Amino acid sequence: MYVAVKGGERAIENAHRLLANARRGDQNVPEVTLDQISEQLGLAVDRVMSEGSLYDRELAALAIKQARGDLIEAIFLVRAFRATLPRFGASEPVDTGAMRVQRRVSSTFKDIPGGQILGPTFDYTHRLLDPSLAEGFVPDAPATAEASTAPTPRVTDILGRDGLIEPSPQAEEGASVGDLTREPLHFPADRDLRLQNLARGDEGFLLAMGYSTQRGYGRNHPFAGEIRFGEVEVEFFAEDAGFAAPLGSIELTECQMVNQFKGSATEAPCFTRGYGLAFGQSERKTMSMALVDRALRARELGEEALAPAQDEEFVMSHSDNVQATGFVEHLKLPHYVDFQSELGLLRKLRQEFADANAPDAMKEAAE
């Protein structure tokens, strides 16, 4: 037994060395730095921070490097590190209405107060590979201007003033906010827990769920009321000081999705909301999140919940890529005893089946 364990340990140690060499690659090629990952693979860093639930660009870049670019593995690493950190409290709610906007678009209104701001986006690119990027391409400096001081109210607030969209759902005064990082998931789940779950959820899974609602599995016709990306200030209420102290600023993407609602016997027809929020520039994630958020509000709005995206237990139980990875990848670990028992049972059942279906003559000859 001791020799078997010793041999296994040596094999694992060598696997670690092989991984380290595979991670480094050809040592004649310069090693990638964390600054390079953070600055040039920024969207990957943003995703790792969002789904890892930790806003730290350097740590997210380190996780991506350690994971050889496997973003789900990087998210796993960030989650594991996050679990070791002390928690001092909760920040004050951030005010996205006061965001220092870098990008802001609305597909529902052409002329919105504060204007449309295209910002950095793939939306208008041709999706053709650019060979110049392989040759050390240096981009032209972008056009600059003085930062505008014009207010940028949310599109949903504009609709709300005319009573055309439901009021933003509010928690009851004094109600505690759930915390999925400390408490086990339970059903039925309130919207605070659902939004937490979606914010940490796998982007690909949410994209598929959101897409399904657009194809008719959820009977919602959505419009992107507004997508905004920029910096917001984070504050923490210091009880000793008696006021909220600024901690710094972070980059966020917010999506407000506007959906049709025919009304009910007690509610006049109006638009309804879907909401998405994520770290960094994460537009696909927040749009998908907003679509699924709206679908999960079906019962709250008196709609029949028939589609997968409307089933909160299905969505919330399967959206977390770290949990899903654990369930799937554990199949790579030894299952020798379990499989041998299954193999023995299958052989026994096949023999019984063969005996039960053998011709009478063969049975007599066997006797």
Coordinates of N, CA, C and O in Angstrom, one line a residue, residues 95-257:
D95 N -24.3 54.1 -7.2 CA -25.2 54.9 -7.9 C -24.8 54.9 -9.4 O -23.9 55.7 -9.8
T96 N -25.3 54.0 -10.2 CA -25.0 54.0 -11.6 C -25.5 55.2 -12.4 O -25.0 55.4 -13.5
G97 N -26.4 55.9 -11.8 CA -26.9 57.1 -12.5 C -25.8 58.2 -12.5 O -25.9 59.1 -13.3
A98 N -24.9 58.1 -11.5 CA -23.8 59.1 -11.4 C -22.5 58.5 -12.1 O -21.4 59.0 -11.8
M99 N -22.7 57.5 -12.9 CA -21.5 56.8 -13.5 C -20.7 57.8 -14.4 O -21.3 58.6 -15.1
R100 N -19.4 57.8 -14.3 CA -18.6 58.5 -15.3 C -18.5 57.6 -16.6 O -17.7 56.7 -16.7
V101 N -19.4 57.9 -17.5 CA -19.7 57.1 -18.6 C -18.6 57.0 -19.6 O -18.1 58.1 -20.1
Q102 N -18.2 55.8 -20.0 CA -17.3 55.6 -21.1 C -18.0 55.1 -22.4 O -17.5 55.3 -23.5
R103 N -19.1 54.5 -22.2 CA -19.9 54.0 -23.3 C -21.4 53.9 -22.8 O -21.7 53.5 -21.7
R104 N -22.3 54.4 -23.7 CA -23.7 54.4 -23.3 C -24.5 54.4 -24.6 O -24.4 55.3 -25.4
V105 N -25.3 53.4 -24.8 CA -26.1 53.2 -26.0 C -27.5 52.8 -25.6 O -27.7 52.1 -24.6
S106 N -28.5 53.2 -26.4 CA -29.9 52.8 -26.2 C -30.4 52.5 -27.6 O -30.2 53.2 -28.5
S107 N -31.0 51.3 -27.7 CA -31.6 50.9 -28.9 C -33.1 51.3 -29.0 O -33.8 50.9 -30.0
T108 N -33.6 52.0 -28.0 CA -35.0 52.4 -27.9 C -35.2 53.8 -28.2 O -36.3 54.2 -28.7
F109 N -34.3 54.7 -27.9 CA -34.4 56.1 -28.2 C -33.1 56.6 -28.9 O -32.0 56.3 -28.4
K110 N -33.3 57.3 -30.0 CA -32.1 57.8 -30.7 C -31.5 59.0 -30.0 O -30.3 59.0 -29.8
D111 N -32.3 59.9 -29.6 CA -31.8 61.1 -28.9 C -32.2 61.0 -27.4 O -33.3 61.2 -27.0
I112 N -31.2 60.7 -26.6 CA -31.4 60.6 -25.2 C -30.6 61.7 -24.5 O -29.5 62.1 -25.0
P113 N -31.0 62.2 -23.4 CA -30.3 63.2 -22.6 C -28.9 62.8 -22.3 O -28.7 61.7 -21.8
G114 N -27.9 63.6 -22.7 CA -26.5 63.2 -22.5 C -25.9 62.5 -23.7 O -24.7 62.4 -23.8
G115 N -26.8 62.1 -24.6 CA -26.3 61.6 -25.9 C -25.9 60.1 -25.9 O -25.6 59.5 -24.8
Q116 N -25.8 59.5 -27.1 CA -25.3 58.2 -27.3 C -23.7 58.3 -27.3 O -23.2 59.2 -27.9
I117 N -23.1 57.4 -26.6 CA -21.6 57.4 -26.5 C -21.2 56.0 -27.0 O -21.3 55.0 -26.2
L118 N -20.6 55.9 -28.2 CA -20.3 54.5 -28.7 C -19.2 53.9 -27.9 O -19.2 52.7 -27.6
G119 N -18.1 54.6 -27.6 CA -17.0 54.1 -26.8 C -16.3 52.9 -27.5 O -16.5 52.7 -28.7
P120 N -15.5 52.2 -26.8 CA -14.8 51.0 -27.4 C -15.8 49.8 -27.5 O -16.4 49.3 -26.6
T121 N -16.0 49.4 -28.8 CA -17.0 48.3 -29.0 C -16.6 47.6 -30.3 O -16.0 48.1 -31.3
F122 N -17.0 46.3 -30.3 CA -16.8 45.5 -31.5 C -18.1 45.7 -32.5 O -18.1 45.1 -33.6
D123 N -19.1 46.4 -32.0 CA -20.4 46.4 -32.7 C -20.2 46.8 -34.2 O -21.0 46.3 -35.0
Y124 N -19.3 47.6 -34.6 CA -19.2 48.1 -35.9 C -18.0 47.7 -36.7 O -17.6 48.2 -37.7
T125 N -17.3 46.6 -36.1 CA -16.2 46.1 -36.8 C -16.6 45.0 -37.8 O -17.8 44.6 -37.8
H126 N -15.8 44.7 -38.7 CA -16.1 43.8 -39.9 C -15.9 42.3 -39.5 O -16.2 41.4 -40.4
R127 N -15.4 42.0 -38.4 CA -15.2 40.6 -38.0 C -14.2 39.9 -39.0 O -14.4 38.7 -39.3
L128 N -13.2 40.6 -39.5 CA -12.2 40.0 -40.3 C -10.9 40.0 -39.6 O -10.6 41.0 -38.9
L129 N -10.1 38.9 -39.7 CA -8.9 38.9 -39.0 C -7.9 40.0 -39.5 O -7.9 40.2 -40.7
D130 N -7.2 40.6 -38.6 CA -6.4 41.8 -39.0 C -4.9 41.3 -38.8 O -4.4 41.2 -37.7
P131 N -4.2 41.0 -40.0 CA -2.9 40.5 -39.9 C -1.9 41.6 -39.3 O -0.8 41.2 -38.8
S132 N -2.2 42.8 -39.3 CA -1.3 43.8 -38.8 C -1.1 43.7 -37.3 O -0.1 44.1 -36.8
L133 N -2.1 43.0 -36.6 CA -1.9 42.8 -35.2 C -0.8 41.8 -34.9 O -0.3 41.8 -33.7
A134 N -0.4 41.0 -35.8 CA 0.6 40.0 -35.6 C 2.0 40.7 -35.8 O 3.0 40.0 -35.6
E135 N 2.0 41.9 -36.2 CA 3.3 42.6 -36.5 C 3.6 43.7 -35.6 O 4.4 44.6 -36.0
G136 N 3.1 43.7 -34.4 CA 3.3 44.8 -33.5 C 2.6 46.1 -33.9 O 3.2 47.2 -34.0
F137 N 1.3 46.0 -34.2 CA 0.5 47.2 -34.6 C 0.4 48.2 -33.6 O 0.2 47.9 -32.4
V138 N 0.6 49.5 -34.0 CA 0.5 50.6 -33.1 C -0.7 51.4 -33.5 O -0.7 52.0 -34.6
P139 N -1.8 51.5 -32.7 CA -3.0 52.2 -33.2 C -2.9 53.7 -33.2 O -2.1 54.2 -32.5
D140 N -3.7 54.3 -34.0 CA -3.7 55.8 -34.0 C -4.4 56.3 -32.7 O -5.2 55.6 -32.2
A141 N -4.0 57.4 -32.3 CA -4.5 58.0 -31.1 C -6.0 58.3 -31.3 O -6.3 58.9 -32.3
P142 N -6.9 58.0 -30.4 CA -8.3 58.3 -30.6 C -8.6 59.8 -30.4 O -7.8 60.5 -29.8
A143 N -9.7 60.2 -31.0 CA -10.1 61.6 -30.8 C -10.5 61.9 -29.3 O -11.0 61.0 -28.7
T144 N -10.1 63.0 -28.8 CA -10.5 63.4 -27.4 C -11.2 64.7 -27.4 O -11.2 65.5 -28.3
A145 N -11.9 64.9 -26.3 CA -12.6 66.1 -26.1 C -12.8 66.3 -24.6 O -12.5 65.4 -23.8
E146 N -13.2 67.5 -24.2 CA -13.5 67.7 -22.8 C -14.7 66.8 -22.3 O -15.6 66.6 -23.0
A147 N -14.5 66.3 -21.1 CA -15.6 65.5 -20.6 C -16.9 66.3 -20.4 O -16.8 67.4 -19.9
S148 N -18.0 65.7 -20.9 CA -19.2 66.4 -20.8 C -19.8 66.4 -19.4 O -19.6 65.4 -18.6
T149 N -20.4 67.5 -19.0 CA -21.0 67.6 -17.6 C -22.5 67.4 -17.7 O -23.2 67.5 -16.7
A150 N -23.0 67.1 -18.9 CA -24.4 66.9 -19.1 C -24.9 65.7 -18.4 O -24.2 64.6 -18.3
P151 N -26.1 65.7 -17.7 CA -26.6 64.5 -17.0 C -26.9 63.4 -17.9 O -27.3 63.7 -19.1
T152 N -26.8 62.2 -17.5 CA -27.1 61.0 -18.3 C -28.1 60.2 -17.5 O -27.8 59.1 -17.0
P153 N -29.4 60.6 -17.5 CA -30.4 59.9 -16.8 C -30.6 58.5 -17.4 O -30.5 58.4 -18.7
R154 N -31.0 57.5 -16.7 CA -31.3 56.2 -17.2 C -32.6 56.3 -18.1 O -33.5 57.0 -17.8
V155 N -32.6 55.6 -19.2 CA -33.7 55.5 -20.1 C -35.0 55.0 -19.3 O -36.1 55.5 -19.6
T156 N -34.8 54.1 -18.5 CA -36.0 53.5 -17.7 C -36.6 54.6 -16.8 O -37.8 54.6 -16.5
D157 N -35.7 55.5 -16.3 CA -36.2 56.6 -15.5 C -37.1 57.6 -16.3 O -38.1 58.1 -15.8
I158 N -36.7 57.8 -17.6 CA -37.5 58.6 -18.5 C -38.8 58.0 -18.7 O -39.9 58.7 -18.7
L159 N -38.8 56.7 -19.0 CA -40.1 56.0 -19.2 C -40.9 56.0 -17.9 O -42.2 56.1 -18.0
G160 N -40.3 55.9 -16.8 CA -41.0 55.9 -15.5 C -41.7 57.1 -15.2 O -42.8 57.1 -14.6
R161 N -41.1 58.3 -15.7 CA -41.8 59.6 -15.4 C -43.2 59.6 -16.1 O -44.1 60.3 -15.6
D162 N -43.3 58.9 -17.2 CA -44.6 58.9 -17.9 C -45.4 57.7 -17.5 O -46.5 57.5 -18.1
G163 N -45.0 57.0 -16.6 CA -45.8 55.8 -16.1 C -45.9 54.7 -17.1 O -46.8 53.9 -17.1
L164 N -44.9 54.6 -18.1 CA -45.0 53.6 -19.1 C -44.2 52.3 -18.8 O -44.3 51.4 -19.5
I165 N -43.5 52.3 -17.7 CA -42.8 51.1 -17.3 C -43.0 50.9 -15.8 O -43.2 51.9 -15.0
E166 N -43.1 49.7 -15.4 CA -43.3 49.4 -14.0 C -42.3 50.1 -13.1 O -41.1 50.3 -13.5
P167 N -42.6 50.4 -11.9 CA -41.6 50.9 -10.9 C -40.5 49.9 -10.7 O -40.8 48.7 -10.8
S168 N -39.3 50.4 -10.5 CA -38.2 49.4 -10.2 C -38.6 48.7 -8.9 O -38.9 49.3 -7.9
P169 N -38.6 47.3 -9.0 CA -38.9 46.5 -7.8 C -38.0 46.9 -6.6 O -36.8 47.0 -6.7
Q170 N -38.6 47.1 -5.4 CA -37.8 47.5 -4.3 C -38.0 46.5 -3.2 O -39.1 45.9 -3.0
A171 N -36.9 46.3 -2.4 CA -37.0 45.4 -1.3 C -37.8 46.1 -0.1 O -37.8 47.3 -0.1
E172 N -38.4 45.3 0.7 CA -39.1 45.9 1.9 C -38.1 46.6 2.8 O -37.0 46.2 2.9
E173 N -38.6 47.7 3.4 CA -37.8 48.5 4.3 C -37.2 47.7 5.4 O -38.0 47.0 6.1
G174 N -35.9 47.7 5.6 CA -35.3 46.9 6.6 C -35.1 45.4 6.4 O -34.5 44.7 7.2
A175 N -35.5 45.0 5.2 CA -35.3 43.6 4.9 C -33.9 43.3 4.6 O -33.2 44.0 4.0
S176 N -33.4 42.1 5.1 CA -32.0 41.7 5.0 C -31.8 41.2 3.5 O -32.7 40.7 2.9
V177 N -30.6 41.4 3.0 CA -30.3 41.0 1.7 C -29.6 39.7 1.8 O -28.6 39.5 2.6
G178 N -30.0 38.7 1.0 CA -29.4 37.4 1.0 C -27.9 37.4 0.6 O -27.5 38.4 -0.1
D179 N -27.2 36.4 0.9 CA -25.8 36.3 0.5 C -25.4 34.9 0.1 O -25.3 34.0 0.9
L180 N -25.3 34.7 -1.2 CA -25.1 33.3 -1.7 C -23.7 32.8 -1.4 O -23.4 31.6 -1.4
T181 N -22.8 33.7 -1.0 CA -21.4 33.3 -0.7 C -21.3 32.8 0.8 O -20.3 32.2 1.2
R182 N -22.4 33.0 1.5 CA -22.4 32.6 2.9 C -23.5 31.6 3.3 O -23.5 30.9 4.3
E183 N -24.6 31.6 2.5 CA -25.8 30.8 2.8 C -26.1 29.9 1.6 O -25.9 30.2 0.5
P184 N -26.6 28.7 1.9 CA -26.9 27.7 0.8 C -28.1 28.2 0.0 O -29.0 29.0 0.5
L185 N -28.1 27.9 -1.2 CA -29.2 28.3 -2.1 C -30.5 27.6 -1.7 O -30.5 26.4 -1.4
H186 N -31.6 28.3 -1.7 CA -32.9 27.7 -1.4 C -33.9 28.3 -2.3 O -33.8 29.3 -2.8
F187 N -35.0 27.5 -2.4 CA -36.1 27.9 -3.3 C -37.4 27.9 -2.5 O -37.6 27.1 -1.6
P188 N -38.4 28.8 -2.8 CA -38.2 29.9 -3.9 C -37.3 30.9 -3.5 O -37.1 31.2 -2.3
A189 N -36.6 31.5 -4.4 CA -35.6 32.6 -4.2 C -36.1 33.9 -4.5 O -36.8 34.1 -5.6
D190 N -35.8 34.9 -3.7 CA -36.2 36.3 -4.0 C -35.3 36.9 -5.0 O -34.2 36.3 -5.4
R191 N -35.6 38.0 -5.6 CA -34.9 38.6 -6.7 C -33.4 39.0 -6.3 O -32.5 38.9 -7.1
D192 N -33.2 39.3 -5.0 CA -31.8 39.6 -4.6 C -30.9 38.4 -4.8 O -29.8 38.6 -5.3
L193 N -31.4 37.3 -4.4 CA -30.6 36.1 -4.6 C -30.5 35.7 -6.0 O -29.4 35.2 -6.5
R194 N -31.6 35.9 -6.8 CA -31.5 35.5 -8.2 C -30.5 36.4 -8.9 O -29.7 35.9 -9.8
L195 N -30.5 37.7 -8.7 CA -29.5 38.6 -9.3 C -28.1 38.2 -8.9 O -27.2 38.3 -9.7
Q196 N -27.9 37.9 -7.7 CA -26.5 37.5 -7.2 C -26.1 36.2 -8.0 O -25.0 36.1 -8.5
N197 N -27.0 35.3 -8.1 CA -26.7 34.1 -8.8 C -26.4 34.3 -10.3 O -25.4 33.8 -10.8
L198 N -27.1 35.2 -10.9 CA -26.9 35.5 -12.3 C -25.6 36.3 -12.5 O -24.9 36.1 -13.5
A199 N -25.3 37.2 -11.6 CA -24.0 37.9 -11.7 C -22.8 37.0 -11.6 O -21.8 37.3 -12.3
R200 N -22.9 35.9 -10.9 CA -21.8 35.0 -10.7 C -21.9 33.9 -11.8 O -21.0 33.1 -11.9
G201 N -23.0 33.8 -12.5 CA -23.3 32.7 -13.4 C -22.4 32.7 -14.7 O -21.8 33.7 -15.1
D202 N -22.3 31.6 -15.3 CA -21.5 31.4 -16.5 C -22.0 32.2 -17.6 O -23.2 32.1 -17.9
E203 N -21.2 33.0 -18.3 CA -21.7 33.8 -19.4 C -22.3 33.0 -20.5 O -23.4 33.4 -21.0
G204 N -21.7 31.9 -20.8 CA -22.2 31.1 -21.9 C -23.6 30.5 -21.6 O -24.5 30.5 -22.5
F205 N -23.7 30.0 -20.4 CA -25.0 29.5 -19.9 C -26.1 30.6 -20.0 O -27.2 30.3 -20.5
L206 N -25.8 31.7 -19.5 CA -26.8 32.8 -19.5 C -27.1 33.3 -20.9 O -28.2 33.6 -21.2
L207 N -26.1 33.3 -21.7 CA -26.3 33.6 -23.1 C -27.3 32.7 -23.8 O -28.2 33.1 -24.5
A208 N -27.1 31.4 -23.5 CA -28.0 30.4 -24.1 C -29.4 30.6 -23.6 O -30.4 30.5 -24.3
M209 N -29.6 30.8 -22.3 CA -30.9 31.0 -21.7 C -31.5 32.3 -22.2 O -32.7 32.3 -22.5
G210 N -30.7 33.3 -22.3 CA -31.3 34.6 -22.8 C -31.7 34.4 -24.3 O -32.8 35.0 -24.7
Y211 N -30.9 33.7 -25.1 CA -31.2 33.5 -26.5 C -32.5 32.7 -26.6 O -33.4 33.0 -27.5
S212 N -32.7 31.7 -25.7 CA -33.9 30.9 -25.7 C -35.2 31.8 -25.5 O -36.2 31.5 -26.1
T213 N -35.1 32.8 -24.7 CA -36.3 33.7 -24.5 C -36.6 34.5 -25.7 O -37.7 34.8 -26.0
Q214 N -35.5 34.8 -26.5 CA -35.8 35.6 -27.7 C -36.4 34.7 -28.8 O -37.1 35.2 -29.7
R215 N -36.2 33.4 -28.7 CA -36.7 32.5 -29.7 C -38.1 32.0 -29.4 O -38.6 31.1 -30.1
G216 N -38.6 32.5 -28.3 CA -40.0 32.1 -28.0 C -40.2 31.3 -26.7 O -41.3 31.0 -26.3
Y217 N -39.1 30.9 -26.1 CA -39.2 30.1 -24.9 C -39.3 31.0 -23.7 O -38.3 31.2 -22.9
G218 N -40.4 31.7 -23.5 CA -40.6 32.6 -22.5 C -41.5 33.8 -22.8 O -41.9 34.6 -22.0
R219 N -41.8 33.9 -24.1 CA -42.8 34.9 -24.6 C -42.5 36.3 -24.2 O -43.4 37.1 -23.8
N220 N -41.3 36.7 -24.3 CA -40.9 38.0 -24.0 C -40.3 38.7 -25.2 O -39.5 38.0 -25.9
H221 N -40.7 39.9 -25.5 CA -40.1 40.6 -26.6 C -39.3 41.8 -26.1 O -39.8 42.8 -25.6
P222 N -37.9 41.6 -26.0 CA -37.1 42.6 -25.3 C -36.6 43.7 -26.2 O -36.4 43.5 -27.4
F223 N -36.3 44.8 -25.5 CA -35.6 45.9 -26.2 C -34.5 46.3 -25.2 O -34.7 46.4 -24.0
A224 N -33.3 46.6 -25.7 CA -32.2 47.1 -24.9 C -32.5 48.6 -24.6 O -32.1 49.5 -25.4
G225 N -33.1 48.8 -23.4 CA -33.4 50.2 -23.1 C -32.1 51.0 -23.0 O -32.0 52.1 -23.5
E226 N -31.1 50.5 -22.3 CA -29.9 51.2 -22.2 C -28.8 50.2 -21.7 O -29.0 49.3 -20.9
I227 N -27.6 50.4 -22.3 CA -26.4 49.7 -21.8 C -25.4 50.8 -21.5 O -25.1 51.6 -22.4
R228 N -24.8 50.8 -20.3 CA -23.8 51.8 -20.0 C -22.6 51.2 -19.3 O -22.8 50.2 -18.5
F229 N -21.5 51.7 -19.6 CA -20.2 51.2 -19.0 C -19.4 52.4 -18.6 O -19.2 53.4 -19.3
G230 N -18.8 52.3 -17.4 CA -18.0 53.4 -16.9 C -17.6 53.2 -15.4 O -17.8 52.0 -14.9
E231 N -17.2 54.2 -14.8 CA -16.7 54.1 -13.4 C -17.7 54.6 -12.4 O -18.4 55.6 -12.7
V232 N -17.8 53.9 -11.3 CA -18.7 54.4 -10.3 C -17.9 54.4 -9.0 O -16.9 53.6 -8.8
E233 N -18.3 55.2 -8.0 CA -17.6 55.3 -6.8 C -18.2 54.3 -5.8 O -19.4 54.2 -5.7
V234 N -17.3 53.7 -5.0 CA -17.7 52.7 -4.0 C -17.5 53.4 -2.6 O -16.4 53.9 -2.4
E235 N -18.5 53.3 -1.8 CA -18.4 53.9 -0.4 C -18.8 52.8 0.6 O -19.5 51.9 0.4
F236 N -18.2 53.0 1.8 CA -18.4 52.1 2.9 C -18.8 53.0 4.1 O -18.1 53.9 4.4
F237 N -19.9 52.6 4.7 CA -20.3 53.3 5.9 C -19.5 53.0 7.1 O -19.5 51.8 7.6
A238 N -18.8 53.9 7.6 CA -17.9 53.7 8.8 C -18.7 54.1 10.0 O -19.0 55.3 10.2
E239 N -19.1 53.1 10.8 CA -19.9 53.4 12.0 C -19.2 54.4 13.0 O -19.8 55.2 13.6
D240 N -17.9 54.2 13.2 CA -17.2 55.0 14.1 C -17.2 56.5 13.7 O -17.3 57.4 14.5
A241 N -17.1 56.7 12.4 CA -17.1 58.1 11.8 C -18.5 58.6 11.7 O -18.7 59.8 11.7
G242 N -19.4 57.7 11.5 CA -20.8 58.2 11.3 C -21.1 58.7 9.9 O -22.2 59.3 9.7
F243 N -20.3 58.3 8.9 CA -20.6 58.7 7.5 C -20.0 57.7 6.6 O -19.2 56.9 7.0
A244 N -20.4 57.8 5.3 CA -19.9 56.8 4.3 C -18.6 57.4 3.7 O -18.6 58.5 3.2
A245 N -17.6 56.6 3.8 CA -16.3 57.0 3.3 C -16.0 56.4 1.9 O -16.3 55.2 1.7
P246 N -15.5 57.2 0.9 CA -15.2 56.6 -0.4 C -14.0 55.7 -0.3 O -13.0 56.0 0.3
L247 N -14.1 54.5 -1.0 CA -13.1 53.5 -1.0 C -12.3 53.6 -2.3 O -11.1 53.1 -2.4
G248 N -12.9 54.1 -3.3 CA -12.3 54.2 -4.7 C -13.4 54.0 -5.7 O -14.6 54.0 -5.4
S249 N -12.9 53.8 -6.9 CA -13.9 53.6 -8.0 C -13.6 52.3 -8.7 O -12.5 51.8 -8.8
I250 N -14.7 51.7 -9.3 CA -14.6 50.5 -10.1 C -15.4 50.7 -11.4 O -16.2 51.5 -11.5
E251 N -15.0 49.8 -12.4 CA -15.7 49.9 -13.7 C -16.8 48.8 -13.7 O -16.6 47.7 -13.2
L252 N -18.0 49.3 -14.1 CA -19.2 48.4 -14.2 C -19.9 48.5 -15.5 O -19.8 49.6 -16.2
T253 N -20.5 47.5 -15.9 CA -21.5 47.5 -17.1 C -22.9 47.3 -16.5 O -23.1 46.3 -15.8
E254 N -23.8 48.1 -16.9 CA -25.2 47.9 -16.5 C -26.1 47.8 -17.7 O -25.9 48.6 -18.7
C255 N -27.0 46.9 -17.7 CA -28.0 46.8 -18.8 C -29.4 46.8 -18.2 O -29.7 46.1 -17.3
Q256 N -30.2 47.7 -18.8 CA -31.6 47.8 -18.4 C -32.4 47.3 -19.7 O -32.4 48.0 -20.7
M257 N -33.0 46.2 -19.6 CA -33.8 45.6 -20.7 C -35.3 46.0 -20.5 O -35.8 45.9 -19.4

